């Protein structure tokens, strides 16, 4: 028996239940489950449990609760807020869903996919594509993030502007509740008004109210035409004006509309292989626009050329490249999707995943940039994001040559500086990444009073021992 804090009887019961590939206690095997993608947190766990079925997951939860052992649900472990990382006590177990990885059904009549929580988003997208359908959720981490984590965080991403967040796509789910009971609301219904929609409570709960094990996801017909262009614009306001021009012509055609600042693009071009700037010269800002239609005609190309033509004439767009092939389209998307990795390579960074009303974005970026540059001279302000739905990743990269530790030590000062401006503009301090453990300290001042009180009462009712992902969402009282 390796150095685990688990009581021997629990150890034996879990080992018998889950077997050698489902029960990990050796620190070499558990290490990767105990740190996060940004390497902000280094936790410790008593064991990693990898059940292969909902029944085994329910039994494992029941056993852990009997012994008062905390549980940290984990999917692809791509959280940006330390949500899936255990604390340093070594008392908790991580329950990983990665072995629950079957696609159970694709229904062409109801346009749904029934899928286990451990299936990666990419694998689910590919399965839909093979059937001529589309799973309309796309995030840069889709190769690792899985369906359970996507729902638990109510992930957004590149296509929210057209199809909504994960919450809008989930018709049904199954989950193991904090007492080990299995909640089965696996329905394919668009209409079902029968009391509280508990699935909506679990979506976005970040693993604090139960472990999602299976889900029913809405699909769409696969687009038959797509037009993708990268455009040089003067600033975020320019990107918004271009967005408005496309929306005026045909709002339903917009599949994605992403903004990238000159600084964030520069980091990608400099630090990521095979991601050169595909335009004649650097610009202050960029917009990546993707149009899509289930119709196989050239109306999208006409729409793209009309709007960009007018934008060139008015000086709104100074340069642009239109993808002429699927490879070119993927190359343009790679530039956008490598932003997070480029910022990781550039040094220490503080992420501010915020949202404000669209019209407030230019003012937000201007004020927050000035405030952060005053706070830390030489800071590299590198915003980008899903501007079409008001979500800006106002990310701050350490000054060149600065001490990473010293920079990160001021993370709250930077986060509060940005958040206070977001607050004045009626925005949110967390648009899509969630609260995790990184932003719990913000909850009382942002969601205090009846809202936080209500959340605490629901948590206490469903998880009276506070064993399900403790230390996440809620600041320690
Ligand atoms: P994990 O990181 O494993 O867990 C995330 C949270 O969900 C944790 O609180 C965990 O306890 C809980 N959880 C995990 N699985 C379950 C389950 N089965 N049941 C209950 N709770 C569970 N996010 C976006 O929204 N949009 C983006 O555009 C985006 N881009 C990203 C780009 C990069 C490069 C990276 C690294 C991350 C990005 N993210 C983005 C953040 C992250 O990928 C999402 O939050 C994703 O939904 C997390 O899924 P996961 O499976 O990795 O979950
Ligand atoms: C993305 O959209 O690429 C991520 O959510 C953003 C980030 O890394 O901050
Ligand atoms: Zn994002």
Short mmCIF file of C-alpha atoms and ligand atoms in Angstrom, two decimals:
data_model
loop_
_atom_site.label_atom_id
_atom_site.label_comp_id
_atom_site.label_asym_id
_atom_site.label_seq_id
_atom_site.Cartn_x
_atom_site.Cartn_y
_atom_site.Cartn_z
CA UNK A 1 0.00 0.00 0.00
CA UNK A 2 1.71 3.28 -1.10
CA UNK A 3 1.85 6.44 1.04
CA UNK A 4 -1.79 7.42 0.89
CA UNK A 5 -3.90 9.01 3.59
CA UNK A 6 -6.82 6.73 2.76
CA UNK A 7 -8.06 4.51 5.60
CA UNK A 8 -7.01 0.88 4.81
CA UNK A 9 -10.62 -0.40 4.52
CA UNK A 10 -11.47 2.38 2.04
CA UNK A 11 -8.23 1.72 0.17
CA UNK A 12 -9.14 -1.96 -0.20
CA UNK A 13 -12.74 -1.26 -1.15
CA UNK A 14 -11.72 1.23 -3.88
CA UNK A 15 -8.93 -1.02 -5.18
CA UNK A 16 -11.39 -3.93 -5.42
CA UNK A 17 -14.04 -1.77 -7.10
CA UNK A 18 -11.86 -0.01 -9.67
CA UNK A 19 -8.92 -2.35 -10.34
CA UNK A 20 -5.32 -1.37 -11.15
CA UNK A 21 -6.10 0.98 -14.07
CA UNK A 22 -8.91 2.63 -12.14
CA UNK A 23 -7.16 3.18 -8.80
CA UNK A 24 -3.87 5.11 -8.77
CA UNK A 25 -1.98 5.93 -5.58
CA UNK A 26 1.63 6.00 -6.69
CA UNK A 27 2.76 9.64 -6.79
CA UNK A 28 4.34 9.19 -10.21
CA UNK A 29 0.97 8.11 -11.57
CA UNK A 30 -1.02 10.78 -9.79
CA UNK A 31 1.30 13.77 -10.38
CA UNK A 32 -0.26 14.97 -13.66
CA UNK A 33 -3.71 15.04 -12.02
CA UNK A 34 -2.42 17.34 -9.28
CA UNK A 35 -1.36 20.39 -11.27
CA UNK A 36 -3.22 22.63 -13.69
CA UNK A 37 -2.56 23.63 -17.31
CA UNK A 38 -1.23 27.05 -16.27
CA UNK A 39 0.93 25.47 -13.52
CA UNK A 40 -0.42 27.99 -11.04
CA UNK A 41 -1.38 25.25 -8.56
CA UNK A 42 0.49 22.23 -7.30
CA UNK A 43 -1.84 20.02 -5.26
CA UNK A 44 -1.61 16.55 -3.71
CA UNK A 45 -4.14 13.75 -3.65
CA UNK A 46 -4.69 10.54 -1.68
CA UNK A 47 -5.53 8.69 -4.88
CA UNK A 48 -6.85 9.10 -8.40
CA UNK A 49 -10.02 7.16 -9.10
CA UNK A 50 -10.85 6.43 -12.75
CA UNK A 51 -14.23 4.67 -12.86
CA UNK A 52 -15.26 3.20 -16.23
CA UNK A 53 -19.01 3.33 -15.56
CA UNK A 54 -21.57 5.54 -13.84
CA UNK A 55 -22.33 2.71 -11.40
CA UNK A 56 -18.66 2.44 -10.37
CA UNK A 57 -18.46 6.22 -10.08
CA UNK A 58 -21.54 6.24 -7.83
CA UNK A 59 -20.10 3.44 -5.68
CA UNK A 60 -16.76 5.26 -5.39
CA UNK A 61 -18.48 8.49 -4.33
CA UNK A 62 -20.62 6.62 -1.79
CA UNK A 63 -17.51 5.01 -0.28
CA UNK A 64 -15.56 8.29 -0.11
CA UNK A 65 -18.50 10.10 1.50
CA UNK A 66 -18.83 7.35 4.10
CA UNK A 67 -15.21 8.07 5.16
CA UNK A 68 -15.53 11.86 4.81
CA UNK A 69 -12.94 11.96 2.01
CA UNK A 70 -13.14 15.05 -0.25
CA UNK A 71 -13.59 14.50 -4.01
CA UNK A 72 -12.18 16.58 -6.88
CA UNK A 73 -13.92 15.79 -10.19
CA UNK A 74 -11.59 16.06 -13.19
CA UNK A 75 -12.03 15.78 -16.93
CA UNK A 76 -9.39 16.96 -19.40
CA UNK A 77 -7.69 19.11 -16.72
CA UNK A 78 -7.56 22.23 -18.92
CA UNK A 79 -9.16 24.52 -16.36
CA UNK A 80 -7.82 28.09 -16.45
CA UNK A 81 -8.83 28.75 -12.83
CA UNK A 82 -7.45 25.75 -10.96
CA UNK A 83 -10.92 24.19 -10.73
CA UNK A 84 -9.83 20.55 -11.16
CA UNK A 85 -6.72 20.67 -8.97
CA UNK A 86 -6.78 19.21 -5.45
CA UNK A 87 -5.42 21.28 -2.54
CA UNK A 88 -2.06 20.54 -0.90
CA UNK A 89 -3.47 18.54 2.05
CA UNK A 90 -3.31 15.20 0.23
CA UNK A 91 -6.65 14.25 1.81
CA UNK A 92 -8.78 14.44 -1.33
CA UNK A 93 -9.21 11.93 -4.12
CA UNK A 94 -9.40 13.02 -7.74
CA UNK A 95 -12.21 11.31 -9.66
CA UNK A 96 -11.23 11.40 -13.32
CA UNK A 97 -13.87 10.67 -15.96
CA UNK A 98 -11.41 9.87 -18.74
CA UNK A 99 -12.30 6.15 -18.77
CA UNK A 100 -16.00 6.91 -19.34
CA UNK A 101 -15.30 7.67 -22.99
CA UNK A 102 -17.97 6.14 -25.19
CA UNK A 103 -20.19 7.87 -27.73
CA UNK A 104 -23.47 6.04 -27.14
CA UNK A 105 -25.75 7.35 -29.87
CA UNK A 106 -26.10 9.89 -32.67
CA UNK A 107 -29.74 10.58 -33.51
CA UNK A 108 -30.34 12.12 -36.94
CA UNK A 109 -34.03 12.74 -36.35
CA UNK A 110 -33.57 14.65 -33.10
CA UNK A 111 -30.08 15.92 -34.05
CA UNK A 112 -28.59 14.79 -30.75
CA UNK A 113 -25.49 12.97 -29.50
CA UNK A 114 -25.56 10.86 -26.34
CA UNK A 115 -22.03 10.80 -24.98
CA UNK A 116 -20.14 9.85 -21.85
CA UNK A 117 -18.40 12.58 -19.88
CA UNK A 118 -14.86 11.43 -20.61
CA UNK A 119 -15.11 11.86 -24.38
CA UNK A 120 -12.97 14.78 -25.54
CA UNK A 121 -14.72 17.58 -27.36
CA UNK A 122 -12.56 16.89 -30.43
CA UNK A 123 -13.52 13.21 -30.51
CA UNK A 124 -17.20 14.17 -30.19
CA UNK A 125 -16.85 16.77 -32.97
CA UNK A 126 -15.18 14.19 -35.23
CA UNK A 127 -17.91 11.61 -34.55
CA UNK A 128 -20.59 14.15 -35.49
CA UNK A 129 -18.66 15.15 -38.62
CA UNK A 130 -18.47 11.50 -39.75
CA UNK A 131 -22.29 11.53 -39.66
CA UNK A 132 -22.50 14.79 -41.66
CA UNK A 133 -23.41 16.70 -38.52
CA UNK A 134 -21.70 19.28 -36.31
CA UNK A 135 -21.23 19.66 -32.55
CA UNK A 136 -21.36 23.45 -32.44
CA UNK A 137 -18.92 24.10 -29.64
CA UNK A 138 -15.28 24.92 -30.34
CA UNK A 139 -12.54 25.87 -27.91
CA UNK A 140 -8.78 25.83 -28.37
CA UNK A 141 -8.42 23.12 -25.72
CA UNK A 142 -10.87 20.76 -27.48
CA UNK A 143 -8.21 18.08 -27.94
CA UNK A 144 -8.07 17.59 -24.15
CA UNK A 145 -11.19 19.14 -22.62
CA UNK A 146 -13.95 16.60 -22.28
CA UNK A 147 -17.74 16.75 -22.35
CA UNK A 148 -18.09 16.49 -18.57
CA UNK A 149 -15.66 19.38 -17.97
CA UNK A 150 -17.24 21.40 -20.78
CA UNK A 151 -20.64 21.14 -19.12
CA UNK A 152 -19.34 21.57 -15.57
CA UNK A 153 -17.76 24.88 -16.63
CA UNK A 154 -20.50 25.89 -19.08
CA UNK A 155 -17.72 26.46 -21.61
CA UNK A 156 -18.11 29.08 -24.31
CA UNK A 157 -15.54 29.40 -27.03
CA UNK A 158 -15.47 30.45 -30.66
CA UNK A 159 -19.03 29.59 -31.74
CA UNK A 160 -20.98 30.96 -28.77
CA UNK A 161 -21.83 33.98 -30.89
CA UNK A 162 -24.05 31.70 -33.00
CA UNK A 163 -25.03 28.65 -30.93
CA UNK A 164 -24.64 29.79 -27.31
CA UNK A 165 -22.61 28.28 -24.48
CA UNK A 166 -22.51 24.63 -23.44
CA UNK A 167 -25.61 25.23 -21.32
CA UNK A 168 -27.67 25.98 -24.44
CA UNK A 169 -26.54 22.75 -26.12
CA UNK A 170 -27.20 20.28 -23.28
CA UNK A 171 -30.65 18.67 -23.43
CA UNK A 172 -30.01 15.92 -20.89
CA UNK A 173 -27.47 14.61 -18.44
CA UNK A 174 -26.74 11.98 -15.85
CA UNK A 175 -24.74 12.77 -12.74
CA UNK A 176 -23.55 11.21 -9.51
CA UNK A 177 -24.69 13.47 -6.69
CA UNK A 178 -22.68 14.21 -3.53
CA UNK A 179 -24.53 11.44 -1.64
CA UNK A 180 -23.75 8.87 -4.36
CA UNK A 181 -27.26 8.91 -5.83
CA UNK A 182 -27.48 8.87 -9.63
CA UNK A 183 -29.50 11.77 -11.07
CA UNK A 184 -30.84 10.69 -14.46
CA UNK A 185 -32.28 13.53 -16.55
CA UNK A 186 -31.15 12.02 -19.82
CA UNK A 187 -33.85 13.53 -22.11
CA UNK A 188 -33.79 14.60 -25.76
CA UNK A 189 -36.57 17.14 -25.28
CA UNK A 190 -36.50 20.81 -26.25
CA UNK A 191 -39.60 21.32 -24.14
CA UNK A 192 -39.95 19.79 -20.66
CA UNK A 193 -41.42 22.01 -17.95
CA UNK A 194 -41.65 19.64 -14.99
CA UNK A 195 -40.30 21.49 -11.96
CA UNK A 196 -36.70 22.62 -11.38
CA UNK A 197 -34.31 22.00 -14.30
CA UNK A 198 -31.61 20.31 -12.19
CA UNK A 199 -29.43 19.77 -15.24
CA UNK A 200 -29.11 23.55 -15.49
CA UNK A 201 -27.97 23.65 -11.85
CA UNK A 202 -25.20 21.14 -12.49
CA UNK A 203 -24.05 22.89 -15.67
CA UNK A 204 -21.57 25.54 -14.61
CA UNK A 205 -21.33 24.16 -11.03
CA UNK A 206 -17.64 23.34 -11.55
CA UNK A 207 -17.85 19.94 -9.90
CA UNK A 208 -19.20 21.31 -6.59
CA UNK A 209 -22.69 19.73 -6.86
CA UNK A 210 -21.99 16.35 -8.50
CA UNK A 211 -20.08 14.46 -11.18
CA UNK A 212 -21.57 14.54 -14.68
CA UNK A 213 -21.20 11.08 -16.24
CA UNK A 214 -23.26 11.20 -19.45
CA UNK A 215 -25.01 13.89 -21.52
CA UNK A 216 -27.33 14.51 -24.47
CA UNK A 217 -25.94 17.27 -26.68
CA UNK A 218 -27.75 19.10 -29.48
CA UNK A 219 -26.10 18.86 -32.89
CA UNK A 220 -26.44 20.93 -36.05
CA UNK A 221 -26.30 20.04 -39.72
CA UNK A 222 -22.69 20.25 -40.95
CA UNK A 223 -22.15 23.59 -42.77
CA UNK A 224 -21.74 23.05 -46.50
CA UNK A 225 -20.12 26.38 -47.12
CA UNK A 226 -17.78 28.39 -44.94
CA UNK A 227 -15.95 31.63 -45.59
CA UNK A 228 -13.12 32.67 -43.28
CA UNK A 229 -11.11 35.88 -43.33
CA UNK A 230 -8.47 37.55 -41.17
CA UNK A 231 -8.77 41.34 -41.31
CA UNK A 232 -6.51 44.17 -40.14
CA UNK A 233 -8.47 46.81 -38.19
CA UNK A 234 -7.38 49.94 -36.29
CA UNK A 235 -8.56 48.75 -32.85
CA UNK A 236 -11.30 46.89 -30.94
CA UNK A 237 -13.83 49.52 -32.01
CA UNK A 238 -12.92 48.73 -35.61
CA UNK A 239 -13.48 45.03 -34.99
CA UNK A 240 -16.90 45.80 -33.46
CA UNK A 241 -17.87 47.99 -36.41
CA UNK A 242 -16.93 45.18 -38.78
CA UNK A 243 -18.96 42.73 -36.66
CA UNK A 244 -21.94 45.10 -36.83
CA UNK A 245 -21.58 45.34 -40.61
CA UNK A 246 -21.77 41.56 -41.02
CA UNK A 247 -24.59 41.28 -38.47
CA UNK A 248 -26.58 43.94 -40.37
CA UNK A 249 -26.31 41.94 -43.59
CA UNK A 250 -26.97 38.44 -42.22
CA UNK A 251 -26.75 37.74 -38.44
CA UNK A 252 -27.48 34.03 -38.97
CA UNK A 253 -24.40 33.61 -41.18
CA UNK A 254 -21.88 34.56 -38.46
CA UNK A 255 -20.28 31.35 -37.10
CA UNK A 256 -17.43 33.07 -35.25
CA UNK A 257 -16.05 36.56 -34.76
CA UNK A 258 -12.77 36.78 -32.89
CA UNK A 259 -10.65 39.80 -31.95
CA UNK A 260 -6.86 39.80 -31.55
CA UNK A 261 -4.75 42.75 -30.46
CA UNK A 262 -1.48 43.60 -32.21
CA UNK A 263 0.40 42.55 -29.05
CA UNK A 264 -1.28 39.15 -28.69
CA UNK A 265 -0.82 38.45 -32.43
CA UNK A 266 2.84 39.50 -32.20
CA UNK A 267 3.47 36.94 -29.45
CA UNK A 268 1.96 34.17 -31.59
CA UNK A 269 3.99 35.13 -34.67
CA UNK A 270 7.18 35.31 -32.58
CA UNK A 271 6.77 32.29 -30.29
CA UNK A 272 4.72 29.67 -32.17
CA UNK A 273 6.18 27.74 -35.12
CA UNK A 274 4.37 27.92 -38.46
CA UNK A 275 2.20 30.83 -37.32
CA UNK A 276 3.55 33.80 -39.30
CA UNK A 277 1.34 36.84 -39.85
CA UNK A 278 -0.48 36.15 -43.18
CA UNK A 279 -0.79 39.87 -43.97
CA UNK A 280 1.64 42.31 -45.59
CA UNK A 281 2.43 44.14 -42.34
CA UNK A 282 1.49 44.12 -38.63
CA UNK A 283 -1.67 45.98 -37.67
CA UNK A 284 -2.88 47.47 -34.35
CA UNK A 285 -5.63 44.83 -34.20
CA UNK A 286 -7.26 41.99 -36.12
CA UNK A 287 -10.63 40.35 -36.59
CA UNK A 288 -11.09 36.72 -37.59
CA UNK A 289 -14.53 36.28 -39.11
CA UNK A 290 -16.10 32.97 -40.09
CA UNK A 291 -19.39 32.67 -41.96
CA UNK A 292 -21.13 29.31 -42.37
CA UNK A 293 -24.26 27.98 -44.07
CA UNK A 294 -25.92 24.58 -44.58
CA UNK A 295 -26.64 25.76 -48.15
CA UNK A 296 -24.12 24.80 -50.85
CA UNK A 297 -24.06 28.06 -52.81
CA UNK A 298 -21.82 31.09 -53.13
CA UNK A 299 -24.02 33.52 -51.22
CA UNK A 300 -21.52 33.53 -48.34
CA UNK A 301 -18.62 34.50 -50.60
CA UNK A 302 -20.72 37.34 -51.96
CA UNK A 303 -21.62 38.43 -48.43
CA UNK A 304 -17.96 38.32 -47.36
CA UNK A 305 -16.78 40.28 -50.41
CA UNK A 306 -19.56 42.87 -50.14
CA UNK A 307 -18.94 43.63 -46.48
CA UNK A 308 -15.15 43.60 -46.77
CA UNK A 309 -15.30 45.63 -49.97
CA UNK A 310 -17.28 48.36 -48.20
CA UNK A 311 -14.94 48.13 -45.20
CA UNK A 312 -11.88 48.65 -47.40
CA UNK A 313 -13.51 51.66 -49.04
CA UNK A 314 -14.36 53.24 -45.68
CA UNK A 315 -10.84 52.51 -44.39
CA UNK A 316 -12.22 50.29 -41.62
CA UNK A 317 -10.16 47.35 -42.93
CA UNK A 318 -6.64 48.05 -44.21
CA UNK A 319 -5.73 44.51 -45.22
CA UNK A 320 -7.34 41.06 -45.27
CA UNK A 321 -6.76 37.46 -46.31
CA UNK A 322 -9.62 35.15 -47.29
CA UNK A 323 -9.11 31.40 -46.92
CA UNK A 324 -9.19 29.79 -50.35
CA UNK A 325 -8.94 26.22 -49.02
CA UNK A 326 -9.67 24.18 -45.88
CA UNK A 327 -5.92 24.18 -45.13
CA UNK A 328 -5.78 27.98 -45.30
CA UNK A 329 -8.88 28.16 -43.09
CA UNK A 330 -7.25 25.90 -40.49
CA UNK A 331 -4.03 27.95 -40.64
CA UNK A 332 -5.96 31.11 -39.86
CA UNK A 333 -7.68 29.37 -36.94
CA UNK A 334 -4.36 28.00 -35.69
CA UNK A 335 -3.09 31.57 -35.25
CA UNK A 336 -6.09 32.32 -33.03
CA UNK A 337 -6.02 29.06 -31.14
CA UNK A 338 -2.33 29.33 -30.29
CA UNK A 339 -2.82 32.59 -28.37
CA UNK A 340 -2.99 30.89 -24.97
CA UNK A 341 0.11 28.81 -25.66
CA UNK A 342 2.07 31.82 -26.96
CA UNK A 343 1.28 33.78 -23.79
CA UNK A 344 2.40 30.82 -21.70
CA UNK A 345 5.74 30.82 -23.55
CA UNK A 346 6.14 34.59 -23.21
CA UNK A 347 6.51 34.29 -19.44
CA UNK A 348 4.30 34.76 -16.43
CA UNK A 349 0.84 36.01 -17.27
CA UNK A 350 -2.30 37.03 -15.45
CA UNK A 351 -5.54 36.20 -17.23
CA UNK A 352 -8.66 38.31 -17.00
CA UNK A 353 -11.46 36.39 -18.70
CA UNK A 354 -14.12 39.11 -18.60
CA UNK A 355 -17.26 40.17 -20.41
CA UNK A 356 -18.85 43.59 -20.85
CA UNK A 357 -21.70 44.85 -23.05
CA UNK A 358 -20.40 45.04 -26.66
CA UNK A 359 -20.62 48.83 -26.86
CA UNK A 360 -18.44 49.12 -23.73
CA UNK A 361 -15.55 47.04 -25.09
CA UNK A 362 -13.46 49.89 -26.59
CA UNK A 363 -13.76 51.94 -23.37
CA UNK A 364 -12.93 48.88 -21.28
CA UNK A 365 -9.80 48.03 -23.27
CA UNK A 366 -8.61 51.64 -23.24
CA UNK A 367 -9.15 52.23 -19.52
CA UNK A 368 -7.82 48.82 -18.43
CA UNK A 369 -4.73 49.18 -20.60
CA UNK A 370 -3.90 52.60 -19.11
CA UNK A 371 -4.54 51.38 -15.56
CA UNK A 372 -2.39 48.24 -15.94
CA UNK A 373 0.46 50.10 -17.63
CA UNK A 374 0.42 52.59 -14.76
CA UNK A 375 0.37 49.74 -12.23
CA UNK A 376 3.28 47.81 -13.79
CA UNK A 377 5.45 49.76 -16.24
CA UNK A 378 6.57 47.62 -19.15
CA UNK A 379 3.68 45.19 -18.74
CA UNK A 380 2.59 43.61 -22.05
CA UNK A 381 -1.18 44.06 -22.38
CA UNK A 382 -2.30 41.33 -24.82
CA UNK A 383 -6.09 41.22 -25.11
CA UNK A 384 -7.96 38.96 -27.52
CA UNK A 385 -11.14 36.97 -27.48
CA UNK A 386 -14.69 36.22 -28.46
CA UNK A 387 -15.61 39.85 -29.12
CA UNK A 388 -18.86 38.89 -30.89
CA UNK A 389 -20.32 37.88 -27.52
CA UNK A 390 -18.61 40.54 -25.39
CA UNK A 391 -15.94 38.22 -23.96
CA UNK A 392 -12.40 39.66 -23.83
CA UNK A 393 -9.40 37.73 -22.53
CA UNK A 394 -7.66 40.80 -21.14
CA UNK A 395 -4.42 38.97 -20.53
CA UNK A 396 -1.36 40.62 -19.00
CA UNK A 397 2.11 39.27 -19.75
CA UNK A 398 5.09 40.11 -17.57
CA UNK A 399 7.49 42.85 -18.78
CA UNK A 400 10.39 41.43 -20.79
CA UNK A 401 13.13 40.22 -18.43
CA UNK A 402 11.08 40.77 -15.29
CA UNK A 403 11.01 38.31 -12.39
CA UNK A 404 8.04 35.98 -13.02
CA UNK A 405 7.46 35.35 -9.32
CA UNK A 406 7.51 39.06 -8.52
CA UNK A 407 5.04 39.69 -11.35
CA UNK A 408 2.66 36.93 -10.25
CA UNK A 409 2.82 38.17 -6.67
CA UNK A 410 0.86 41.19 -7.89
CA UNK A 411 -1.84 39.07 -9.54
CA UNK A 412 -4.67 40.27 -7.28
CA UNK A 413 -3.68 43.91 -7.78
CA UNK A 414 -3.87 43.39 -11.56
CA UNK A 415 -7.07 41.32 -11.43
CA UNK A 416 -8.76 43.90 -9.16
CA UNK A 417 -7.62 46.81 -11.32
CA UNK A 418 -9.21 45.17 -14.35
CA UNK A 419 -12.28 43.89 -12.48
CA UNK A 420 -13.09 47.31 -11.02
CA UNK A 421 -13.28 48.77 -14.50
CA UNK A 422 -15.41 45.82 -15.67
CA UNK A 423 -17.76 46.44 -12.75
CA UNK A 424 -18.29 50.11 -13.71
CA UNK A 425 -19.28 48.92 -17.20
CA UNK A 426 -21.82 46.34 -15.99
CA UNK A 427 -19.68 43.32 -16.87
CA UNK A 428 -18.63 39.99 -15.35
CA UNK A 429 -15.32 39.08 -13.71
CA UNK A 430 -15.52 35.60 -15.25
CA UNK A 431 -17.06 35.20 -18.71
CA UNK A 432 -16.41 31.54 -19.60
CA UNK A 433 -13.55 30.02 -17.54
CA UNK A 434 -15.43 29.97 -14.23
CA UNK A 435 -14.37 30.79 -10.67
CA UNK A 436 -12.40 27.67 -9.70
CA UNK A 437 -10.03 28.42 -6.84
CA UNK A 438 -8.45 31.45 -8.57
CA UNK A 439 -11.39 33.84 -8.24
CA UNK A 440 -13.15 32.72 -5.04
CA UNK A 441 -11.94 35.88 -3.27
CA UNK A 442 -13.97 37.95 -5.74
CA UNK A 443 -17.29 36.26 -5.02
CA UNK A 444 -18.39 38.20 -1.88
CA UNK A 445 -17.92 41.65 -3.46
CA UNK A 446 -19.41 40.61 -6.81
CA UNK A 447 -22.03 38.01 -5.97
CA UNK A 448 -22.57 38.77 -2.25
CA UNK A 449 -25.88 39.07 -0.42
CA UNK A 450 -28.86 36.98 -1.52
CA UNK A 451 -27.03 35.59 -4.59
CA UNK A 452 -24.07 34.04 -2.77
CA UNK A 453 -26.33 33.14 0.15
CA UNK A 454 -28.65 31.28 -2.22
CA UNK A 455 -25.72 29.45 -3.77
CA UNK A 456 -24.43 28.45 -0.31
CA UNK A 457 -27.88 27.12 0.69
CA UNK A 458 -28.11 24.98 -2.46
CA UNK A 459 -24.55 23.70 -1.86
CA UNK A 460 -25.30 22.88 1.79
CA UNK A 461 -28.53 21.12 0.85
CA UNK A 462 -26.94 18.86 -1.78
CA UNK A 463 -23.48 18.48 -0.20
CA UNK A 464 -23.86 18.98 3.59
CA UNK A 465 -20.33 17.70 4.32
CA UNK A 466 -18.82 19.99 1.66
CA UNK A 467 -16.91 17.05 0.15
CA UNK A 468 -17.55 17.77 -3.55
CA UNK A 469 -14.69 19.91 -4.87
CA UNK A 470 -14.18 21.96 -1.69
CA UNK A 471 -12.37 25.32 -2.06
CA UNK A 472 -13.89 25.98 -5.50
CA UNK A 473 -16.41 28.75 -6.28
CA UNK A 474 -17.00 29.56 -2.62
CA UNK A 475 -14.52 31.62 -0.60
CA UNK A 476 -13.71 29.83 2.64
CA UNK A 477 -16.23 31.37 5.11
P1 LIG B 1 -11.29 20.15 -16.09
O1 LIG B 1 -10.23 21.16 -16.25
O2 LIG B 1 -10.88 18.77 -15.82
O3 LIG B 1 -12.33 20.63 -14.96
C1 LIG B 1 -12.90 21.92 -15.04
C2 LIG B 1 -13.91 22.04 -13.90
O4 LIG B 1 -14.99 21.15 -14.12
C3 LIG B 1 -13.35 21.67 -12.53
O5 LIG B 1 -13.97 22.47 -11.56
C4 LIG B 1 -13.74 20.20 -12.36
O6 LIG B 1 -13.88 19.85 -11.00
C5 LIG B 1 -15.07 20.17 -13.07
N1 LIG B 1 -15.36 18.90 -13.74
C6 LIG B 1 -14.61 18.29 -14.70
N2 LIG B 1 -15.24 17.18 -15.15
C7 LIG B 1 -16.42 17.11 -14.44
C8 LIG B 1 -17.54 16.21 -14.45
N3 LIG B 1 -17.59 15.15 -15.25
N4 LIG B 1 -18.58 16.46 -13.61
C9 LIG B 1 -18.55 17.53 -12.77
N5 LIG B 1 -17.51 18.42 -12.71
C10 LIG B 1 -16.48 18.21 -13.55
N6 LIG B 1 -12.81 27.64 -21.92
C11 LIG B 1 -13.83 28.24 -22.58
O7 LIG B 1 -14.94 28.29 -22.06
N7 LIG B 1 -13.63 28.81 -23.81
C12 LIG B 1 -12.43 28.79 -24.44
O8 LIG B 1 -12.29 29.34 -25.52
C13 LIG B 1 -11.36 28.13 -23.78
N8 LIG B 1 -10.14 28.06 -24.39
C14 LIG B 1 -9.13 27.43 -23.73
C15 LIG B 1 -7.89 27.34 -24.36
C16 LIG B 1 -6.85 26.67 -23.74
C17 LIG B 1 -5.54 26.55 -24.43
C18 LIG B 1 -7.05 26.09 -22.45
C19 LIG B 1 -5.95 25.36 -21.76
C20 LIG B 1 -8.26 26.17 -21.81
C21 LIG B 1 -9.31 26.85 -22.44
N9 LIG B 1 -10.57 26.97 -21.83
C22 LIG B 1 -11.59 27.58 -22.50
C23 LIG B 1 -10.77 26.47 -20.45
C24 LIG B 1 -11.16 24.98 -20.37
O9 LIG B 1 -10.70 24.29 -21.48
C25 LIG B 1 -12.64 24.82 -20.20
O10 LIG B 1 -13.01 25.34 -18.97
C26 LIG B 1 -13.12 23.36 -20.33
O11 LIG B 1 -14.50 23.37 -20.32
C27 LIG B 1 -12.61 22.48 -19.20
O12 LIG B 1 -12.84 21.13 -19.54
P2 LIG B 1 -11.96 19.97 -18.90
O13 LIG B 1 -12.55 18.68 -19.30
O14 LIG B 1 -10.53 20.16 -19.17
O15 LIG B 1 -12.27 20.19 -17.34
C1 LIG B 2 -9.09 31.17 -25.51
O1 LIG B 2 -10.17 31.63 -25.91
O2 LIG B 2 -8.17 30.90 -26.25
C2 LIG B 2 -8.90 31.01 -24.02
O3 LIG B 2 -10.16 30.94 -23.44
C3 LIG B 2 -8.25 32.17 -23.52
C4 LIG B 2 -7.14 32.33 -22.63
O4 LIG B 2 -6.24 31.61 -22.76
O5 LIG B 2 -7.16 33.25 -21.87
ZN1 LIG B 3 -11.84 31.86 -24.71
#
